[in-house]
Amino acid sequence: MSAIAHNLQTVRRALEHAAATAHRSAQSVTLLAVSKTFPAATVREAYQAGQTTFGENYVQEALLKMESLRDLPLEWHFIGPIQSNKTRAIAEHFSWAHSVEKFSVAERLSTQRGMTLPPLNVCIQVNVSNEASKSGVAPEETETLARAIAALPGVKLRGLMAIPAPAATLAAQRQPFARLHELLTQLNARGLELDTLSMGMSQDMEAAILEGATMVRVGTGIFGSRLPPP
Ligand SMILES: *Cc1c(COP(=O)(O)O)cnc(C)c1O
């Protein structure tokens, strides 16, 4: 078995274990393999081990990989910060964008998605750690943004995403995830129809699943450690 196949098996088992602990089905949590900085050949190896859903942070890098993996039925998610001049490439080539924090960006994605593709699935990135330096919208600003995005024709607002500050204990890791889940529940109680909580990475996947994550984004745990980004 390849190292990646082995890692994938370990991560899937951890996912199943956390889901079982939370009395949830493992199928209710999608594993997104974050392949940023790793070459197409590595993604192909993960595909051969049964992984079809991949997350990327850098548009140019992702487009090159997609091109060389065109023969595979992969689903691509954009999870990095979104610059306005990159929205067209994201709208045309990805199935999801997890990191929307501005209406202007969502509006561009909606327009540029065009009429031939199904709406682009999007999540709003929320800052649940109360740190000025972290990206994401403030929890109290989320509803206004969510209502505006939900009205756009070319995108489908699916839910919320967060990257909390690292925390040392399981209990501390769970707090911001619980907060994001609570926010999603509130928005749904107020008429929105959101089904996605994109939260949890290699170091805090278990905490996120215990707090209701429906999509975990795991890089290092599957592919090993990365070189610094370009
Ligand atoms: C890189 C990245 C991940 C994966 O992080 P790991 O710690 O390697 O699992 C998940 N989400 C986002 C937004 C990322 O940028």
CSV table of C-alpha atoms and ligand atoms in Angstrom, one decimal:
chain,number,residue,atom,x,y,z
A,1,MET,CA,0.0,0.0,0.0
A,2,SER,CA,1.3,3.5,-0.9
A,3,ALA,CA,2.0,6.0,1.9
A,4,ILE,CA,-0.9,8.1,0.8
A,5,ALA,CA,-3.3,5.1,0.7
A,6,HIS,CA,-2.2,4.3,4.2
A,7,ASN,CA,-2.7,7.9,5.4
A,8,LEU,CA,-6.1,8.0,3.8
A,9,GLN,CA,-7.1,4.9,5.6
A,10,THR,CA,-5.9,6.3,8.9
A,11,VAL,CA,-7.7,9.6,8.4
A,12,ARG,CA,-10.9,7.8,7.3
A,13,ARG,CA,-10.8,5.6,10.4
A,14,ALA,CA,-10.3,8.6,12.6
A,15,LEU,CA,-13.3,10.3,10.8
A,16,GLU,CA,-15.5,7.2,11.4
A,17,HIS,CA,-14.4,6.9,15.0
A,18,ALA,CA,-15.3,10.6,15.7
A,19,ALA,CA,-18.6,10.3,13.9
A,20,ALA,CA,-19.5,7.2,15.9
A,21,THR,CA,-18.6,9.0,19.1
A,22,ALA,CA,-21.0,11.8,18.1
A,23,HIS,CA,-23.7,9.3,17.2
A,24,ARG,CA,-23.5,10.4,13.6
A,25,SER,CA,-23.0,8.4,10.4
A,26,ALA,CA,-19.6,8.5,8.8
A,27,GLN,CA,-21.4,9.3,5.5
A,28,SER,CA,-22.6,12.6,7.0
A,29,VAL,CA,-19.0,13.9,7.0
A,30,THR,CA,-17.3,14.5,3.6
A,31,LEU,CA,-13.5,14.2,3.6
A,32,LEU,CA,-11.9,16.9,1.5
A,33,ALA,CA,-8.3,16.1,0.7
A,34,VAL,CA,-6.3,19.4,0.6
A,35,SER,CA,-3.7,18.9,-2.1
A,36,LYS,CA,-2.2,22.4,-2.2
A,37,THR,CA,1.5,22.4,-3.0
A,38,PHE,CA,1.4,18.7,-4.0
A,39,PRO,CA,1.8,17.6,-7.6
A,40,ALA,CA,-0.8,16.1,-9.9
A,41,ALA,CA,0.8,12.7,-9.6
A,42,THR,CA,0.1,12.8,-5.8
A,43,VAL,CA,-3.5,13.6,-6.4
A,44,ARG,CA,-3.7,10.8,-8.8
A,45,GLU,CA,-2.4,8.4,-6.2
A,46,ALA,CA,-5.0,9.6,-3.7
A,47,TYR,CA,-7.7,9.0,-6.4
A,48,GLN,CA,-6.4,5.5,-6.9
A,49,ALA,CA,-6.9,5.0,-3.1
A,50,GLY,CA,-10.5,6.1,-3.5
A,51,GLN,CA,-10.5,9.8,-2.9
A,52,THR,CA,-12.4,12.0,-5.3
A,53,THR,CA,-12.9,15.4,-3.6
A,54,PHE,CA,-10.0,17.8,-3.4
A,55,GLY,CA,-9.3,21.2,-2.0
A,56,GLU,CA,-6.9,23.8,-3.4
A,57,ASN,CA,-5.8,27.3,-2.2
A,58,TYR,CA,-4.0,28.8,-5.2
A,59,VAL,CA,-5.8,29.2,-8.4
A,60,GLN,CA,-3.0,29.0,-10.9
A,61,GLU,CA,-1.6,25.9,-9.3
A,62,ALA,CA,-5.0,24.3,-9.2
A,63,LEU,CA,-5.7,24.9,-12.9
A,64,LEU,CA,-2.5,23.2,-13.9
A,65,LYS,CA,-3.4,20.2,-11.8
A,66,MET,CA,-6.9,20.0,-13.1
A,67,GLU,CA,-5.6,20.1,-16.7
A,68,SER,CA,-3.3,17.1,-16.1
A,69,LEU,CA,-6.0,15.2,-14.2
A,70,ARG,CA,-8.8,15.9,-16.7
A,71,ASP,CA,-9.2,12.1,-17.3
A,72,LEU,CA,-10.4,11.6,-13.7
A,73,PRO,CA,-13.8,12.3,-12.2
A,74,LEU,CA,-12.7,14.7,-9.5
A,75,GLU,CA,-14.6,17.4,-7.6
A,76,TRP,CA,-12.6,20.5,-6.9
A,77,HIS,CA,-13.2,22.9,-4.0
A,78,PHE,CA,-11.5,26.3,-3.7
A,79,ILE,CA,-10.6,27.0,0.0
A,80,GLY,CA,-8.1,29.8,-0.1
A,81,PRO,CA,-8.5,33.6,0.2
A,82,ILE,CA,-10.4,34.8,-2.9
A,83,GLN,CA,-8.9,37.8,-4.8
A,84,SER,CA,-11.3,39.6,-7.2
A,85,ASN,CA,-9.1,39.0,-10.2
A,86,LYS,CA,-9.4,35.2,-9.6
A,87,THR,CA,-13.1,34.9,-9.4
A,88,ARG,CA,-13.6,34.0,-13.1
A,89,ALA,CA,-11.2,31.0,-12.9
A,90,ILE,CA,-12.9,29.9,-9.7
A,91,ALA,CA,-16.4,30.2,-11.1
A,92,GLU,CA,-15.5,28.3,-14.2
A,93,HIS,CA,-13.4,25.5,-12.9
A,94,PHE,CA,-14.5,24.7,-9.3
A,95,SER,CA,-17.6,23.0,-7.8
A,96,TRP,CA,-17.3,24.8,-4.5
A,97,ALA,CA,-15.8,28.0,-2.9
A,98,HIS,CA,-15.5,27.7,0.9
A,99,SER,CA,-14.0,31.1,1.6
A,100,VAL,CA,-16.4,33.8,0.6
A,101,GLU,CA,-16.3,36.8,2.9
A,102,LYS,CA,-17.6,39.6,0.7
A,103,PHE,CA,-20.7,40.2,-1.3
A,104,SER,CA,-18.8,41.7,-4.2
A,105,VAL,CA,-16.9,38.5,-4.6
A,106,ALA,CA,-20.0,36.4,-4.4
A,107,GLU,CA,-21.6,38.6,-7.0
A,108,ARG,CA,-18.7,38.2,-9.4
A,109,LEU,CA,-18.7,34.4,-8.8
A,110,SER,CA,-22.4,34.3,-9.6
A,111,THR,CA,-22.2,36.4,-12.8
A,112,GLN,CA,-19.1,34.5,-14.0
A,113,ARG,CA,-20.5,31.1,-13.3
A,114,GLY,CA,-22.7,31.5,-16.4
A,115,MET,CA,-25.8,29.6,-17.3
A,116,THR,CA,-24.3,26.3,-18.6
A,117,LEU,CA,-22.9,25.1,-15.2
A,118,PRO,CA,-25.0,24.3,-12.1
A,119,PRO,CA,-24.7,27.1,-9.5
A,120,LEU,CA,-21.3,27.2,-7.7
A,121,ASN,CA,-21.7,25.9,-4.1
A,122,VAL,CA,-20.4,28.5,-1.7
A,123,CYS,CA,-19.8,28.8,2.1
A,124,ILE,CA,-19.3,32.0,4.0
A,125,GLN,CA,-16.1,32.1,6.0
A,126,VAL,CA,-16.8,33.2,9.6
A,127,ASN,CA,-14.3,34.5,12.1
A,128,VAL,CA,-15.2,32.5,15.2
A,129,SER,CA,-11.9,33.0,17.1
A,130,ASN,CA,-12.3,36.7,17.8
A,131,GLU,CA,-8.9,37.5,16.5
A,132,ALA,CA,-8.5,40.7,14.6
A,133,SER,CA,-5.9,39.1,12.3
A,134,LYS,CA,-7.9,36.1,11.2
A,135,SER,CA,-10.0,36.3,8.1
A,136,GLY,CA,-13.7,35.7,7.9
A,137,VAL,CA,-16.8,37.9,8.6
A,138,ALA,CA,-17.8,38.6,12.1
A,139,PRO,CA,-20.6,36.3,13.4
A,140,GLU,CA,-23.0,39.2,13.8
A,141,GLU,CA,-22.5,40.2,10.2
A,142,THR,CA,-23.1,36.8,8.8
A,143,GLU,CA,-26.9,36.9,8.4
A,144,THR,CA,-27.0,40.0,6.3
A,145,LEU,CA,-24.3,38.6,4.0
A,146,ALA,CA,-26.0,35.2,3.9
A,147,ARG,CA,-29.3,36.7,2.8
A,148,ALA,CA,-27.7,38.7,0.0
A,149,ILE,CA,-25.7,35.8,-1.3
A,150,ALA,CA,-28.7,33.4,-1.1
A,151,ALA,CA,-30.5,35.7,-3.6
A,152,LEU,CA,-27.8,35.4,-6.3
A,153,PRO,CA,-28.7,33.1,-9.2
A,154,GLY,CA,-25.2,31.7,-10.1
A,155,VAL,CA,-24.2,30.5,-6.6
A,156,LYS,CA,-25.9,28.3,-4.1
A,157,LEU,CA,-25.2,29.2,-0.5
A,158,ARG,CA,-24.5,25.9,1.3
A,159,GLY,CA,-23.2,26.9,4.7
A,160,LEU,CA,-20.4,28.3,6.8
A,161,MET,CA,-16.7,27.7,7.0
A,162,ALA,CA,-14.1,28.5,9.7
A,163,ILE,CA,-10.4,28.2,10.4
A,164,PRO,CA,-10.2,28.7,14.2
A,165,ALA,CA,-6.9,29.6,15.9
A,166,PRO,CA,-5.0,26.4,16.9
A,167,ALA,CA,-5.9,25.2,20.4
A,168,ALA,CA,-4.1,22.6,22.6
A,169,THR,CA,-6.9,20.6,24.0
A,170,LEU,CA,-9.9,18.9,22.6
A,171,ALA,CA,-12.2,21.0,24.8
A,172,ALA,CA,-10.6,24.3,23.6
A,173,GLN,CA,-10.8,23.1,20.0
A,174,ARG,CA,-14.5,22.4,20.2
A,175,GLN,CA,-15.5,25.9,21.4
A,176,PRO,CA,-15.2,27.8,18.1
A,177,PHE,CA,-16.7,24.9,16.2
A,178,ALA,CA,-19.7,24.8,18.5
A,179,ARG,CA,-20.1,28.5,17.9
A,180,LEU,CA,-20.1,28.1,14.1
A,181,HIS,CA,-22.7,25.3,14.5
A,182,GLU,CA,-24.9,27.5,16.7
A,183,LEU,CA,-24.7,30.3,14.1
A,184,LEU,CA,-25.8,27.9,11.3
A,185,THR,CA,-28.7,26.7,13.5
A,186,GLN,CA,-29.7,30.3,14.1
A,187,LEU,CA,-29.6,31.2,10.4
A,188,ASN,CA,-31.7,28.1,9.5
A,189,ALA,CA,-34.2,29.0,12.2
A,190,ARG,CA,-34.5,32.4,10.6
A,191,GLY,CA,-35.4,31.0,7.2
A,192,LEU,CA,-32.1,30.2,5.4
A,193,GLU,CA,-31.5,26.6,4.2
A,194,LEU,CA,-27.9,25.7,4.9
A,195,ASP,CA,-26.6,22.2,5.1
A,196,THR,CA,-22.9,22.6,5.3
A,197,LEU,CA,-20.4,23.2,8.1
A,198,SER,CA,-16.9,23.2,6.6
A,199,MET,CA,-14.7,22.9,9.6
A,200,GLY,CA,-11.8,20.8,10.9
A,201,MET,CA,-8.3,20.2,9.6
A,202,SER,CA,-5.6,17.6,10.3
A,203,GLN,CA,-5.1,18.9,13.9
A,204,ASP,CA,-8.7,19.4,14.9
A,205,MET,CA,-10.8,17.1,12.8
A,206,GLU,CA,-12.1,15.1,15.7
A,207,ALA,CA,-13.3,18.3,17.6
A,208,ALA,CA,-15.0,19.5,14.4
A,209,ILE,CA,-16.8,16.3,13.8
A,210,LEU,CA,-18.0,16.1,17.4
A,211,GLU,CA,-19.4,19.6,16.9
A,212,GLY,CA,-21.3,18.8,13.7
A,213,ALA,CA,-18.8,19.3,10.8
A,214,THR,CA,-20.2,18.0,7.5
A,215,MET,CA,-17.0,18.6,5.6
A,216,VAL,CA,-13.5,18.4,7.0
A,217,ARG,CA,-10.5,19.7,5.1
A,218,VAL,CA,-7.4,17.5,5.6
A,219,GLY,CA,-4.0,18.2,4.0
A,220,THR,CA,-1.0,17.2,6.1
A,221,GLY,CA,-2.8,14.1,7.6
A,222,ILE,CA,-3.1,12.7,4.1
A,223,PHE,CA,-0.2,14.1,2.1
A,224,GLY,CA,2.4,14.8,4.7
A,225,SER,CA,4.0,18.1,5.5
A,226,ARG,CA,4.1,20.8,2.9
A,227,LEU,CA,6.8,23.1,1.7
A,228,PRO,CA,6.0,26.8,2.4
A,229,PRO,CA,3.4,28.2,-0.1
A,230,PRO,CA,4.7,29.9,-3.2
B,1,LIG,C1,-4.1,24.1,4.1
B,1,LIG,C2,-5.6,24.2,4.6
B,1,LIG,C3,-6.2,23.1,5.2
B,1,LIG,C4,-5.5,21.8,5.5
B,1,LIG,O1,-4.7,22.0,6.6
B,1,LIG,P1,-3.9,20.7,7.3
B,1,LIG,O2,-3.5,21.2,8.6
B,1,LIG,O3,-2.7,20.4,6.4
B,1,LIG,O4,-4.8,19.6,7.4
B,1,LIG,C5,-7.5,23.2,5.5
B,1,LIG,N1,-8.2,24.3,5.2
B,1,LIG,C6,-7.7,25.4,4.7
B,1,LIG,C7,-8.5,26.6,4.4
B,1,LIG,C8,-6.3,25.4,4.3
B,1,LIG,O5,-5.8,26.5,3.8
